[in-house]
Structures are given as C-alpha cells and as structure tokens.
Amino acid sequence: MNTSYSRIIKNAFEEVKALPDAGELATYIPELANVDPSKLGVHMTCIDGNHFGIGHDLHKFSIQSIAKVLSLTLAYKIVGEPLWERVDVEPSGTKFDSLLLLESYRGIPRNPFINSGAIVICDILMTHLKDTKVEFLEFVRELSDLPELNYSDKIADSEKRTGYRNVALCNFIKSFGNITNEPEEVLDFYFDMCSLEMTCQEVSRTFGFLANEGCKISDGTKIITKNKCKRINALMLTCGFYDESGEFAFRVGLPGKSGVGGGIVALYPKNYAMVVWSPKLNKHGNSYKGMELLEKVTTHSEMSIF
Ligand code: GLU
C-alpha cells in the first residue's frame, strides 16, 4: 500500500467523523432501522494486494444495491451483448425505486442499477441458471474468497414483508413482457440478493476484479473480459448513484455503486477498490458521509479517472 494513500484515508476519515450528523437511515426496510447510525468504516484494496482500513471496516453491513453489480456481472458473463435488449444503459435521473419511466419505455428499465433494471437482471439469471440463489451465492463466494458467505434471512424477510414498490415494479414490467419467470419467484431472489452482509474489507476485496481489468486480485482468475469490465465500470460511473450519479462523478470522479445499507464501493481502475460504510443516507438514498469521505480521498490524492 502506497503510504500516502493510508495517510490520506486516515485524514479523510477523521475529518468526516467530525462532521455534524446528517441524513436518515433507510427505515423503509424495517431491519435497517436497527443499525447503529454512528458506524463509519473504510477499506481500500489495491491491485497489488495491499490493503488498508480504518474505523468499523471489519463490521458486517447490509450491502443492498451494491450486490446489483455482481448480479449484472454474472448475467453479462452468461448472456453477453444480447443482455442490453432487456435493459438499457442510460442514467435514469429518477429515484432508485421509481416506476415513472417504465411506462414510456415499455417495460425496458433505463439501466441495470435502478431497482427495475436489477429485477430484470434477476429474471434473466433465473432463466439461465438451474438454482439461481445457490449459483449466484457461489459466484459471490468465489469473488470474495468467503466460502461461508450466506444470505441474511432476517434482512431478506424484512424486505419481503414491506417491499411493495418492488412488487409493483416487477408486475408492471411483467405486463410489458420483460419478465419471463413468475414475479413472486423473481422478487424472492432479488430480495435475497440484496440481503448479503459483508464488511468494507470483504466488499473491497470482492470488487477488486473490476479495478483489475476483470481478474481477481488474490489469484489472477479471469472473471470477465477487459471489455466487459470497461462497460460495467462505465455503467457504475453513469448510473451507480441513481439521480445523484452526475454529482458523484463531479465530486469523486470514480465509478462506484451505493446501497441503502449506507455502503459505497468506488473503483479506481488499475489501482484500487475502496469501500466506505456510514448508514445515514442523503435524500437521494446514498450514504452522506460515504460521499464526503470519497470526495476527500480523490481530492487530496489528486487521483481520479479524470
Ligand atoms: N433492496 C433495496 C430495494 O430494493 C435496494 C435499494 C438500494 O440499495 O439502493 O429497495
């Protein structure tokens, strides 16, 4: 690990820790209301294998939408380019759970990271895999080097009881013919996928392949081609933060993905994968302190993709 990075992260961490508390927990998933809002952790994994973390970077949190990047990776690996006939690659400019644009675009979600797009990706995986839940979990276990990783029933059940908007989204898309499996089963997998719990350290290791041209950092295994890696990174840059994607690119200057559990993963291609976790969210559903911290790191290091 470049020592200046660990110093920059440490300073950014202290500065952000001292900021006045702002934002709200994602209480629409009841189980997430029980999380300690004062948690703050950050971990960077570099492509040379060095890593550095501080704060609550070894506490597990609900990764939520961060998992959508992994389901997209698996679906893209299996289906290839025809995937984009089912889901578009444009920023939506709407909230993560919006139904708005589905009517105008006849059931084709704007991108794979808004809820509607991620639900279509789940449907695609269900069509191509025998046991989707098991095979997706195996894929994430391989990426993360965590053979014991499991879905959290507590979080998944909590969302299954209250996920009315996602139920509406899935049924609405089905009415246009862009969901081929039973909506109930697709949603069941979607909620399980979002329920994974990992630490900042684990998520940064898991996402290392996207900073490393598609190859796992720990053993060099090729997960996806360079070209697919480029495209997933491009989608994270343009669509990873819902209607705040422009703001994130403007302030941080890296591809990334947020989750309503308060985690954010950001990638500096050919350099590192960094994960921040702070549970309180701004009004766009992105971690308030997480964004502040990442902005400080790229500003102080003067290193971003731009
Ligand atoms: N499971 C969450 C939902 O569907 C994911 C949203 C997010 O993390 O942005 O509402």
PDB file of C-alpha atoms and ligand atoms in Angstrom:
ATOM      1  CA  MET A   1       0.000   0.000   0.000  1.00  0.00           C
ATOM      2  CA  ASN A   2       1.218   3.377  -1.011  1.00  0.00           C
ATOM      3  CA  THR A   3       1.771   5.083   2.383  1.00  0.00           C
ATOM      4  CA  SER A   4       0.397   8.373   1.130  1.00  0.00           C
ATOM      5  CA  TYR A   5      -2.948   6.639   0.468  1.00  0.00           C
ATOM      6  CA  SER A   6      -3.179   5.329   4.028  1.00  0.00           C
ATOM      7  CA  ARG A   7      -2.357   8.809   5.355  1.00  0.00           C
ATOM      8  CA  ILE A   8      -4.931  10.429   3.057  1.00  0.00           C
ATOM      9  CA  ILE A   9      -7.617   7.912   4.070  1.00  0.00           C
ATOM     10  CA  LYS A  10      -6.824   8.402   7.756  1.00  0.00           C
ATOM     11  CA  ASN A  11      -7.105  12.191   7.454  1.00  0.00           C
ATOM     12  CA  ALA A  12     -10.299  11.990   5.404  1.00  0.00           C
ATOM     13  CA  PHE A  13     -11.740   9.565   7.981  1.00  0.00           C
ATOM     14  CA  GLU A  14     -11.020  11.944  10.894  1.00  0.00           C
ATOM     15  CA  GLU A  15     -12.440  14.930   9.014  1.00  0.00           C
ATOM     16  CA  VAL A  16     -15.626  13.100   8.076  1.00  0.00           C
ATOM     17  CA  LYS A  17     -16.042  11.622  11.556  1.00  0.00           C
ATOM     18  CA  ALA A  18     -16.086  15.159  12.939  1.00  0.00           C
ATOM     19  CA  LEU A  19     -18.793  16.354  10.534  1.00  0.00           C
ATOM     20  CA  PRO A  20     -22.207  17.130  12.002  1.00  0.00           C
ATOM     21  CA  ASP A  21     -24.589  14.197  11.725  1.00  0.00           C
ATOM     22  CA  ALA A  22     -26.866  14.404   8.699  1.00  0.00           C
ATOM     23  CA  GLY A  23     -29.142  12.086   6.778  1.00  0.00           C
ATOM     24  CA  GLU A  24     -31.554   9.298   7.666  1.00  0.00           C
ATOM     25  CA  LEU A  25     -31.429   5.533   7.980  1.00  0.00           C
ATOM     26  CA  ALA A  26     -33.259   3.528   5.297  1.00  0.00           C
ATOM     27  CA  THR A  27     -36.179   2.710   7.573  1.00  0.00           C
ATOM     28  CA  TYR A  28     -38.413   1.550   4.706  1.00  0.00           C
ATOM     29  CA  ILE A  29     -36.638  -1.786   5.230  1.00  0.00           C
ATOM     30  CA  PRO A  30     -37.544  -2.229   8.940  1.00  0.00           C
ATOM     31  CA  GLU A  31     -34.446  -4.284   9.776  1.00  0.00           C
ATOM     32  CA  LEU A  32     -32.138  -1.477   8.578  1.00  0.00           C
ATOM     33  CA  ALA A  33     -33.669   0.857  11.179  1.00  0.00           C
ATOM     34  CA  ASN A  34     -31.857  -1.183  13.866  1.00  0.00           C
ATOM     35  CA  VAL A  35     -28.371  -0.361  12.578  1.00  0.00           C
ATOM     36  CA  ASP A  36     -26.133   1.868  14.722  1.00  0.00           C
ATOM     37  CA  PRO A  37     -26.134   5.145  12.725  1.00  0.00           C
ATOM     38  CA  SER A  38     -22.762   6.253  14.129  1.00  0.00           C
ATOM     39  CA  LYS A  39     -20.806   3.497  12.365  1.00  0.00           C
ATOM     40  CA  LEU A  40     -18.092   4.649   9.967  1.00  0.00           C
ATOM     41  CA  GLY A  41     -15.628   2.377   8.226  1.00  0.00           C
ATOM     42  CA  VAL A  42     -13.428   2.487   5.161  1.00  0.00           C
ATOM     43  CA  HIS A  43     -11.190  -0.052   3.465  1.00  0.00           C
ATOM     44  CA  MET A  44      -9.040   0.143   0.345  1.00  0.00           C
ATOM     45  CA  THR A  45      -7.719  -2.917  -1.515  1.00  0.00           C
ATOM     46  CA  CYS A  46      -5.050  -2.166  -4.113  1.00  0.00           C
ATOM     47  CA  ILE A  47      -4.466  -4.320  -7.167  1.00  0.00           C
ATOM     48  CA  ASP A  48      -1.028  -5.279  -5.830  1.00  0.00           C
ATOM     49  CA  GLY A  49      -2.873  -6.988  -2.945  1.00  0.00           C
ATOM     50  CA  ASN A  50      -2.003  -4.435  -0.277  1.00  0.00           C
ATOM     51  CA  HIS A  51      -4.902  -3.148   1.742  1.00  0.00           C
ATOM     52  CA  PHE A  52      -5.665  -0.655   4.459  1.00  0.00           C
ATOM     53  CA  GLY A  53      -8.707   0.038   6.608  1.00  0.00           C
ATOM     54  CA  ILE A  54      -9.867   2.205   9.470  1.00  0.00           C
ATOM     55  CA  GLY A  55     -12.905   2.582  11.752  1.00  0.00           C
ATOM     56  CA  HIS A  56     -15.646  -0.033  11.547  1.00  0.00           C
ATOM     57  CA  ASP A  57     -14.243  -1.543   8.368  1.00  0.00           C
ATOM     58  CA  LEU A  58     -14.464  -5.070   9.805  1.00  0.00           C
ATOM     59  CA  HIS A  59     -18.151  -4.846  10.827  1.00  0.00           C
ATOM     60  CA  LYS A  60     -20.672  -6.516   8.568  1.00  0.00           C
ATOM     61  CA  PHE A  61     -23.328  -4.310   6.969  1.00  0.00           C
ATOM     62  CA  SER A  62     -26.169  -4.909   4.526  1.00  0.00           C
ATOM     63  CA  ILE A  63     -24.670  -4.344   1.087  1.00  0.00           C
ATOM     64  CA  GLN A  64     -28.097  -3.975  -0.589  1.00  0.00           C
ATOM     65  CA  SER A  65     -27.773  -2.479  -4.094  1.00  0.00           C
ATOM     66  CA  ILE A  66     -24.024  -2.955  -4.195  1.00  0.00           C
ATOM     67  CA  ALA A  67     -24.905  -6.593  -4.963  1.00  0.00           C
ATOM     68  CA  LYS A  68     -26.588  -5.439  -8.192  1.00  0.00           C
ATOM     69  CA  VAL A  69     -23.141  -5.010  -9.748  1.00  0.00           C
ATOM     70  CA  LEU A  70     -22.375  -8.664  -9.008  1.00  0.00           C
ATOM     71  CA  SER A  71     -25.668  -9.961 -10.412  1.00  0.00           C
ATOM     72  CA  LEU A  72     -25.107  -7.831 -13.512  1.00  0.00           C
ATOM     73  CA  THR A  73     -21.590  -9.250 -13.862  1.00  0.00           C
ATOM     74  CA  LEU A  74     -22.877 -12.819 -13.733  1.00  0.00           C
ATOM     75  CA  ALA A  75     -25.740 -12.143 -16.176  1.00  0.00           C
ATOM     76  CA  TYR A  76     -23.424 -10.313 -18.606  1.00  0.00           C
ATOM     77  CA  LYS A  77     -20.932 -13.165 -18.410  1.00  0.00           C
ATOM     78  CA  ILE A  78     -23.660 -15.678 -19.276  1.00  0.00           C
ATOM     79  CA  VAL A  79     -25.725 -13.769 -21.852  1.00  0.00           C
ATOM     80  CA  GLY A  80     -23.213 -11.363 -23.446  1.00  0.00           C
ATOM     81  CA  GLU A  81     -24.349  -8.406 -25.538  1.00  0.00           C
ATOM     82  CA  PRO A  82     -27.999  -9.508 -26.055  1.00  0.00           C
ATOM     83  CA  LEU A  83     -28.412  -8.580 -22.375  1.00  0.00           C
ATOM     84  CA  TRP A  84     -28.844  -4.950 -23.452  1.00  0.00           C
ATOM     85  CA  GLU A  85     -32.033  -5.795 -25.339  1.00  0.00           C
ATOM     86  CA  ARG A  86     -33.704  -6.324 -21.959  1.00  0.00           C
ATOM     87  CA  VAL A  87     -32.202  -3.394 -20.048  1.00  0.00           C
ATOM     88  CA  ASP A  88     -30.780  -0.085 -21.275  1.00  0.00           C
ATOM     89  CA  VAL A  89     -27.513   1.650 -20.341  1.00  0.00           C
ATOM     90  CA  GLU A  90     -28.736   5.208 -19.710  1.00  0.00           C
ATOM     91  CA  PRO A  91     -28.857   7.178 -16.463  1.00  0.00           C
ATOM     92  CA  SER A  92     -32.457   7.369 -15.273  1.00  0.00           C
ATOM     93  CA  GLY A  93     -32.441  10.708 -13.464  1.00  0.00           C
ATOM     94  CA  THR A  94     -35.118   9.236 -11.201  1.00  0.00           C
ATOM     95  CA  LYS A  95     -35.215   7.681  -7.735  1.00  0.00           C
ATOM     96  CA  PHE A  96     -33.940   4.125  -7.335  1.00  0.00           C
ATOM     97  CA  ASP A  97     -37.417   2.636  -6.976  1.00  0.00           C
ATOM     98  CA  SER A  98     -39.252   4.824  -9.485  1.00  0.00           C
ATOM     99  CA  LEU A  99     -41.962   3.452 -11.770  1.00  0.00           C
ATOM    100  CA  LEU A 100     -42.074   6.609 -13.858  1.00  0.00           C
ATOM    101  CA  LEU A 101     -40.037   5.780 -16.971  1.00  0.00           C
ATOM    102  CA  LEU A 102     -41.207   2.194 -17.342  1.00  0.00           C
ATOM    103  CA  GLU A 103     -44.435   3.338 -18.974  1.00  0.00           C
ATOM    104  CA  SER A 104     -42.665   5.486 -21.602  1.00  0.00           C
ATOM    105  CA  TYR A 105     -40.001   2.854 -22.337  1.00  0.00           C
ATOM    106  CA  ARG A 106     -42.478  -0.056 -22.496  1.00  0.00           C
ATOM    107  CA  GLY A 107     -41.033  -2.072 -19.612  1.00  0.00           C
ATOM    108  CA  ILE A 108     -37.339  -1.680 -20.554  1.00  0.00           C
ATOM    109  CA  PRO A 109     -35.571  -0.290 -17.463  1.00  0.00           C
ATOM    110  CA  ARG A 110     -33.171   2.580 -18.131  1.00  0.00           C
ATOM    111  CA  ASN A 111     -30.208   0.745 -16.580  1.00  0.00           C
ATOM    112  CA  PRO A 112     -29.360  -2.376 -14.520  1.00  0.00           C
ATOM    113  CA  PHE A 113     -28.760  -0.492 -11.240  1.00  0.00           C
ATOM    114  CA  ILE A 114     -32.160   1.049 -10.601  1.00  0.00           C
ATOM    115  CA  ASN A 115     -34.471  -1.444  -8.902  1.00  0.00           C
ATOM    116  CA  SER A 116     -36.463  -2.152 -12.082  1.00  0.00           C
ATOM    117  CA  GLY A 117     -33.275  -2.950 -14.015  1.00  0.00           C
ATOM    118  CA  ALA A 118     -31.878  -5.151 -11.260  1.00  0.00           C
ATOM    119  CA  ILE A 119     -35.174  -7.058 -11.115  1.00  0.00           C
ATOM    120  CA  VAL A 120     -34.942  -7.756 -14.868  1.00  0.00           C
ATOM    121  CA  ILE A 121     -31.349  -8.961 -14.359  1.00  0.00           C
ATOM    122  CA  CYS A 122     -32.635 -11.352 -11.653  1.00  0.00           C
ATOM    123  CA  ASP A 123     -35.234 -12.646 -14.121  1.00  0.00           C
ATOM    124  CA  ILE A 124     -32.505 -13.239 -16.730  1.00  0.00           C
ATOM    125  CA  LEU A 125     -30.370 -15.138 -14.217  1.00  0.00           C
ATOM    126  CA  MET A 126     -33.353 -17.280 -13.253  1.00  0.00           C
ATOM    127  CA  THR A 127     -33.874 -18.228 -16.894  1.00  0.00           C
ATOM    128  CA  HIS A 128     -30.248 -19.276 -17.350  1.00  0.00           C
ATOM    129  CA  LEU A 129     -29.385 -20.924 -14.041  1.00  0.00           C
ATOM    130  CA  LYS A 130     -30.798 -24.114 -12.528  1.00  0.00           C
ATOM    131  CA  ASP A 131     -30.675 -22.977  -8.922  1.00  0.00           C
ATOM    132  CA  THR A 132     -30.266 -19.218  -9.129  1.00  0.00           C
ATOM    133  CA  LYS A 133     -29.937 -18.482  -5.418  1.00  0.00           C
ATOM    134  CA  VAL A 134     -27.275 -21.130  -4.916  1.00  0.00           C
ATOM    135  CA  GLU A 135     -25.331 -20.386  -8.095  1.00  0.00           C
ATOM    136  CA  PHE A 136     -25.312 -16.617  -7.519  1.00  0.00           C
ATOM    137  CA  LEU A 137     -24.118 -17.177  -3.963  1.00  0.00           C
ATOM    138  CA  GLU A 138     -21.355 -19.466  -5.221  1.00  0.00           C
ATOM    139  CA  PHE A 139     -20.270 -16.762  -7.658  1.00  0.00           C
ATOM    140  CA  VAL A 140     -20.006 -14.161  -4.874  1.00  0.00           C
ATOM    141  CA  ARG A 141     -18.254 -16.672  -2.605  1.00  0.00           C
ATOM    142  CA  GLU A 142     -15.660 -17.195  -5.328  1.00  0.00           C
ATOM    143  CA  LEU A 143     -15.162 -13.452  -5.904  1.00  0.00           C
ATOM    144  CA  SER A 144     -14.877 -12.690  -2.216  1.00  0.00           C
ATOM    145  CA  ASP A 145     -12.889 -15.761  -1.123  1.00  0.00           C
ATOM    146  CA  LEU A 146     -15.590 -16.216   1.531  1.00  0.00           C
ATOM    147  CA  PRO A 147     -16.767 -19.839   1.263  1.00  0.00           C
ATOM    148  CA  GLU A 148     -19.126 -19.383   4.234  1.00  0.00           C
ATOM    149  CA  LEU A 149     -20.921 -16.287   2.901  1.00  0.00           C
ATOM    150  CA  ASN A 150     -24.715 -16.539   3.094  1.00  0.00           C
ATOM    151  CA  TYR A 151     -27.882 -14.528   2.534  1.00  0.00           C
ATOM    152  CA  SER A 152     -29.331 -12.842   5.603  1.00  0.00           C
ATOM    153  CA  ASP A 153     -32.811 -14.245   6.211  1.00  0.00           C
ATOM    154  CA  LYS A 154     -33.503 -11.501   8.727  1.00  0.00           C
ATOM    155  CA  ILE A 155     -32.924  -8.709   6.204  1.00  0.00           C
ATOM    156  CA  ALA A 156     -34.473 -10.532   3.259  1.00  0.00           C
ATOM    157  CA  ASP A 157     -37.621 -11.391   5.248  1.00  0.00           C
ATOM    158  CA  SER A 158     -37.882  -7.833   6.490  1.00  0.00           C
ATOM    159  CA  GLU A 159     -37.828  -6.518   2.926  1.00  0.00           C
ATOM    160  CA  LYS A 160     -40.102  -9.285   1.635  1.00  0.00           C
ATOM    161  CA  ARG A 161     -42.761  -8.138   4.110  1.00  0.00           C
ATOM    162  CA  THR A 162     -42.632  -4.483   3.066  1.00  0.00           C
ATOM    163  CA  GLY A 163     -41.236  -4.317  -0.486  1.00  0.00           C
ATOM    164  CA  TYR A 164     -44.472  -3.093  -2.049  1.00  0.00           C
ATOM    165  CA  ARG A 165     -42.796  -0.839  -4.614  1.00  0.00           C
ATOM    166  CA  ASN A 166     -40.580  -3.644  -5.863  1.00  0.00           C
ATOM    167  CA  VAL A 167     -43.632  -5.904  -6.154  1.00  0.00           C
ATOM    168  CA  ALA A 168     -45.304  -3.160  -8.203  1.00  0.00           C
ATOM    169  CA  LEU A 169     -42.208  -2.712 -10.400  1.00  0.00           C
ATOM    170  CA  CYS A 170     -41.895  -6.421 -11.144  1.00  0.00           C
ATOM    171  CA  ASN A 171     -45.569  -6.837 -12.010  1.00  0.00           C
ATOM    172  CA  PHE A 172     -45.578  -3.689 -14.131  1.00  0.00           C
ATOM    173  CA  ILE A 173     -42.567  -4.916 -16.139  1.00  0.00           C
ATOM    174  CA  LYS A 174     -44.208  -8.329 -16.487  1.00  0.00           C
ATOM    175  CA  SER A 175     -47.224  -6.600 -18.082  1.00  0.00           C
ATOM    176  CA  PHE A 176     -44.878  -5.469 -20.910  1.00  0.00           C
ATOM    177  CA  GLY A 177     -43.446  -8.988 -21.261  1.00  0.00           C
ATOM    178  CA  ASN A 178     -39.963  -8.130 -19.963  1.00  0.00           C
ATOM    179  CA  ILE A 179     -40.204 -10.544 -17.011  1.00  0.00           C
ATOM    180  CA  THR A 180     -40.454 -14.157 -18.118  1.00  0.00           C
ATOM    181  CA  ASN A 181     -40.498 -16.001 -14.773  1.00  0.00           C
ATOM    182  CA  GLU A 182     -43.108 -15.787 -12.022  1.00  0.00           C
ATOM    183  CA  PRO A 183     -42.861 -12.300 -10.409  1.00  0.00           C
ATOM    184  CA  GLU A 184     -43.061 -13.792  -6.923  1.00  0.00           C
ATOM    185  CA  GLU A 185     -40.033 -16.013  -7.576  1.00  0.00           C
ATOM    186  CA  VAL A 186     -38.040 -13.253  -9.252  1.00  0.00           C
ATOM    187  CA  LEU A 187     -38.662 -10.961  -6.278  1.00  0.00           C
ATOM    188  CA  ASP A 188     -37.768 -13.692  -3.827  1.00  0.00           C
ATOM    189  CA  PHE A 189     -34.324 -13.949  -5.440  1.00  0.00           C
ATOM    190  CA  TYR A 190     -33.991 -10.146  -5.742  1.00  0.00           C
ATOM    191  CA  PHE A 191     -34.588  -9.657  -2.003  1.00  0.00           C
ATOM    192  CA  ASP A 192     -32.162 -12.450  -1.103  1.00  0.00           C
ATOM    193  CA  MET A 193     -29.516 -10.967  -3.384  1.00  0.00           C
ATOM    194  CA  CYS A 194     -29.877  -7.568  -1.672  1.00  0.00           C
ATOM    195  CA  SER A 195     -29.627  -9.155   1.793  1.00  0.00           C
ATOM    196  CA  LEU A 196     -25.924 -10.096   1.655  1.00  0.00           C
ATOM    197  CA  GLU A 197     -23.918  -8.777   4.585  1.00  0.00           C
ATOM    198  CA  MET A 198     -20.201  -8.093   4.294  1.00  0.00           C
ATOM    199  CA  THR A 199     -17.528  -5.859   5.786  1.00  0.00           C
ATOM    200  CA  CYS A 200     -15.841  -2.952   3.988  1.00  0.00           C
ATOM    201  CA  GLN A 201     -12.725  -5.098   3.732  1.00  0.00           C
ATOM    202  CA  GLU A 202     -14.651  -8.003   2.194  1.00  0.00           C
ATOM    203  CA  VAL A 203     -16.525  -5.843  -0.304  1.00  0.00           C
ATOM    204  CA  SER A 204     -13.343  -4.081  -1.421  1.00  0.00           C
ATOM    205  CA  ARG A 205     -11.696  -7.463  -1.980  1.00  0.00           C
ATOM    206  CA  THR A 206     -14.776  -8.774  -3.827  1.00  0.00           C
ATOM    207  CA  PHE A 207     -14.805  -5.798  -6.209  1.00  0.00           C
ATOM    208  CA  GLY A 208     -11.065  -5.958  -6.851  1.00  0.00           C
ATOM    209  CA  PHE A 209     -11.626  -7.705 -10.216  1.00  0.00           C
ATOM    210  CA  LEU A 210     -13.395  -4.617 -11.564  1.00  0.00           C
ATOM    211  CA  ALA A 211     -10.358  -2.477 -10.719  1.00  0.00           C
ATOM    212  CA  ASN A 212      -8.063  -5.151 -12.155  1.00  0.00           C
ATOM    213  CA  GLU A 213      -9.305  -5.462 -15.760  1.00  0.00           C
ATOM    214  CA  GLY A 214     -11.684  -8.327 -14.922  1.00  0.00           C
ATOM    215  CA  CYS A 215      -9.225 -10.538 -12.975  1.00  0.00           C
ATOM    216  CA  LYS A 216      -9.382 -11.422  -9.291  1.00  0.00           C
ATOM    217  CA  ILE A 217      -6.630  -9.715  -7.310  1.00  0.00           C
ATOM    218  CA  SER A 218      -5.895 -12.657  -4.977  1.00  0.00           C
ATOM    219  CA  ASP A 219      -5.122 -15.304  -7.628  1.00  0.00           C
ATOM    220  CA  GLY A 220      -5.461 -13.637 -11.051  1.00  0.00           C
ATOM    221  CA  THR A 221      -8.514 -15.723 -12.077  1.00  0.00           C
ATOM    222  CA  LYS A 222     -10.215 -14.128 -15.066  1.00  0.00           C
ATOM    223  CA  ILE A 223     -13.816 -13.337 -14.107  1.00  0.00           C
ATOM    224  CA  ILE A 224     -14.820 -11.273 -17.160  1.00  0.00           C
ATOM    225  CA  THR A 225     -13.127  -9.867 -20.266  1.00  0.00           C
ATOM    226  CA  LYS A 226     -11.447  -6.454 -20.231  1.00  0.00           C
ATOM    227  CA  ASN A 227     -14.167  -5.125 -22.487  1.00  0.00           C
ATOM    228  CA  LYS A 228     -16.995  -6.269 -20.234  1.00  0.00           C
ATOM    229  CA  CYS A 229     -15.086  -4.840 -17.286  1.00  0.00           C
ATOM    230  CA  LYS A 230     -14.855  -1.487 -19.078  1.00  0.00           C
ATOM    231  CA  ARG A 231     -18.594  -1.467 -19.672  1.00  0.00           C
ATOM    232  CA  ILE A 232     -19.551  -2.364 -16.098  1.00  0.00           C
ATOM    233  CA  ASN A 233     -17.266   0.407 -14.843  1.00  0.00           C
ATOM    234  CA  ALA A 234     -18.865   2.836 -17.309  1.00  0.00           C
ATOM    235  CA  LEU A 235     -22.313   1.911 -16.009  1.00  0.00           C
ATOM    236  CA  MET A 236     -21.178   2.414 -12.428  1.00  0.00           C
ATOM    237  CA  LEU A 237     -19.912   5.872 -13.341  1.00  0.00           C
ATOM    238  CA  THR A 238     -23.063   6.956 -15.172  1.00  0.00           C
ATOM    239  CA  CYS A 239     -25.767   5.092 -13.214  1.00  0.00           C
ATOM    240  CA  GLY A 240     -24.292   3.902  -9.895  1.00  0.00           C
ATOM    241  CA  PHE A 241     -25.891   6.572  -7.705  1.00  0.00           C
ATOM    242  CA  TYR A 242     -29.401   6.891  -9.152  1.00  0.00           C
ATOM    243  CA  ASP A 243     -30.272  10.541  -9.734  1.00  0.00           C
ATOM    244  CA  GLU A 244     -27.091  11.581  -7.969  1.00  0.00           C
ATOM    245  CA  SER A 245     -24.751   9.842 -10.424  1.00  0.00           C
ATOM    246  CA  GLY A 246     -23.684  13.122 -12.017  1.00  0.00           C
ATOM    247  CA  GLU A 247     -22.963  14.592  -8.585  1.00  0.00           C
ATOM    248  CA  PHE A 248     -20.837  11.583  -7.601  1.00  0.00           C
ATOM    249  CA  ALA A 249     -18.816  11.740 -10.841  1.00  0.00           C
ATOM    250  CA  PHE A 250     -18.443  15.506 -10.359  1.00  0.00           C
ATOM    251  CA  ARG A 251     -17.309  15.311  -6.728  1.00  0.00           C
ATOM    252  CA  VAL A 252     -15.476  11.960  -6.565  1.00  0.00           C
ATOM    253  CA  GLY A 253     -14.551  11.212 -10.175  1.00  0.00           C
ATOM    254  CA  LEU A 254     -14.648   7.416  -9.935  1.00  0.00           C
ATOM    255  CA  PRO A 255     -17.055   4.647 -10.971  1.00  0.00           C
ATOM    256  CA  GLY A 256     -18.975   3.435  -7.950  1.00  0.00           C
ATOM    257  CA  LYS A 257     -22.129   1.917  -6.546  1.00  0.00           C
ATOM    258  CA  SER A 258     -24.108   2.729  -3.449  1.00  0.00           C
ATOM    259  CA  GLY A 259     -26.560   0.710  -1.373  1.00  0.00           C
ATOM    260  CA  VAL A 260     -29.282   1.823   1.049  1.00  0.00           C
ATOM    261  CA  GLY A 261     -27.409  -0.001   3.831  1.00  0.00           C
ATOM    262  CA  GLY A 262     -25.036   3.001   3.696  1.00  0.00           C
ATOM    263  CA  GLY A 263     -22.201   1.328   1.806  1.00  0.00           C
ATOM    264  CA  ILE A 264     -20.440   2.704  -1.249  1.00  0.00           C
ATOM    265  CA  VAL A 265     -17.858   0.932  -3.382  1.00  0.00           C
ATOM    266  CA  ALA A 266     -15.656   3.106  -5.613  1.00  0.00           C
ATOM    267  CA  LEU A 267     -13.118   1.856  -8.137  1.00  0.00           C
ATOM    268  CA  TYR A 268     -10.001   3.442  -9.473  1.00  0.00           C
ATOM    269  CA  PRO A 269      -9.256   1.184 -12.471  1.00  0.00           C
ATOM    270  CA  LYS A 270      -5.753  -0.318 -12.442  1.00  0.00           C
ATOM    271  CA  ASN A 271      -5.316   0.997  -8.876  1.00  0.00           C
ATOM    272  CA  TYR A 272      -7.804   0.099  -6.153  1.00  0.00           C
ATOM    273  CA  ALA A 273     -11.288  -0.753  -4.931  1.00  0.00           C
ATOM    274  CA  MET A 274     -12.358   1.273  -1.900  1.00  0.00           C
ATOM    275  CA  VAL A 275     -15.425   0.806   0.294  1.00  0.00           C
ATOM    276  CA  VAL A 276     -16.956   3.230   2.780  1.00  0.00           C
ATOM    277  CA  TRP A 277     -19.788   2.459   5.134  1.00  0.00           C
ATOM    278  CA  SER A 278     -21.803   5.036   7.056  1.00  0.00           C
ATOM    279  CA  PRO A 279     -25.504   4.127   7.415  1.00  0.00           C
ATOM    280  CA  LYS A 280     -27.182   7.548   7.244  1.00  0.00           C
ATOM    281  CA  LEU A 281     -28.371   8.398   3.738  1.00  0.00           C
ATOM    282  CA  ASN A 282     -28.902  11.702   1.961  1.00  0.00           C
ATOM    283  CA  LYS A 283     -32.188  12.424   0.207  1.00  0.00           C
ATOM    284  CA  HIS A 284     -31.093  10.509  -2.904  1.00  0.00           C
ATOM    285  CA  GLY A 285     -30.547   7.287  -0.905  1.00  0.00           C
ATOM    286  CA  ASN A 286     -26.720   7.479  -0.918  1.00  0.00           C
ATOM    287  CA  SER A 287     -24.508   7.474   2.187  1.00  0.00           C
ATOM    288  CA  TYR A 288     -23.998  11.083   3.243  1.00  0.00           C
ATOM    289  CA  LYS A 289     -20.642  10.623   4.985  1.00  0.00           C
ATOM    290  CA  GLY A 290     -19.561   7.991   2.471  1.00  0.00           C
ATOM    291  CA  MET A 291     -19.728  10.504  -0.359  1.00  0.00           C
ATOM    292  CA  GLU A 292     -17.935  13.139   1.710  1.00  0.00           C
ATOM    293  CA  LEU A 293     -15.120  10.732   2.533  1.00  0.00           C
ATOM    294  CA  LEU A 294     -14.596   9.548  -1.025  1.00  0.00           C
ATOM    295  CA  GLU A 295     -14.563  13.124  -2.274  1.00  0.00           C
ATOM    296  CA  LYS A 296     -11.832  13.958   0.229  1.00  0.00           C
ATOM    297  CA  VAL A 297      -9.724  10.955  -0.776  1.00  0.00           C
ATOM    298  CA  THR A 298      -9.755  11.708  -4.518  1.00  0.00           C
ATOM    299  CA  THR A 299      -9.339  15.448  -3.907  1.00  0.00           C
ATOM    300  CA  HIS A 300      -6.414  15.091  -1.502  1.00  0.00           C
ATOM    301  CA  SER A 301      -4.685  12.385  -3.556  1.00  0.00           C
ATOM    302  CA  GLU A 302      -5.380  14.326  -6.778  1.00  0.00           C
ATOM    303  CA  MET A 303      -6.048  10.944  -8.365  1.00  0.00           C
ATOM    304  CA  SER A 304      -9.255  10.050 -10.174  1.00  0.00           C
ATOM    305  CA  ILE A 305     -10.142   8.823 -13.642  1.00  0.00           C
ATOM    306  CA  PHE A 306     -10.303  12.427 -14.866  1.00  0.00           C
TER     307      PHE A 306
HETATM  308  N1  GLU B   1     -33.181  -3.765  -1.578  1.00  0.00           N
HETATM  309  C1  GLU B   1     -33.284  -2.343  -1.814  1.00  0.00           C
HETATM  310  C2  GLU B   1     -34.576  -2.017  -2.519  1.00  0.00           C
HETATM  311  O1  GLU B   1     -34.971  -2.724  -3.355  1.00  0.00           O
HETATM  312  C3  GLU B   1     -32.098  -1.891  -2.617  1.00  0.00           C
HETATM  313  C4  GLU B   1     -32.071  -0.413  -2.872  1.00  0.00           C
HETATM  314  C5  GLU B   1     -30.686   0.205  -2.770  1.00  0.00           C
HETATM  315  O2  GLU B   1     -29.812  -0.292  -2.070  1.00  0.00           O
HETATM  316  O3  GLU B   1     -30.496   1.247  -3.397  1.00  0.00           O
HETATM  317  O4  GLU B   1     -35.224  -1.060  -2.239  1.00  0.00           O
END
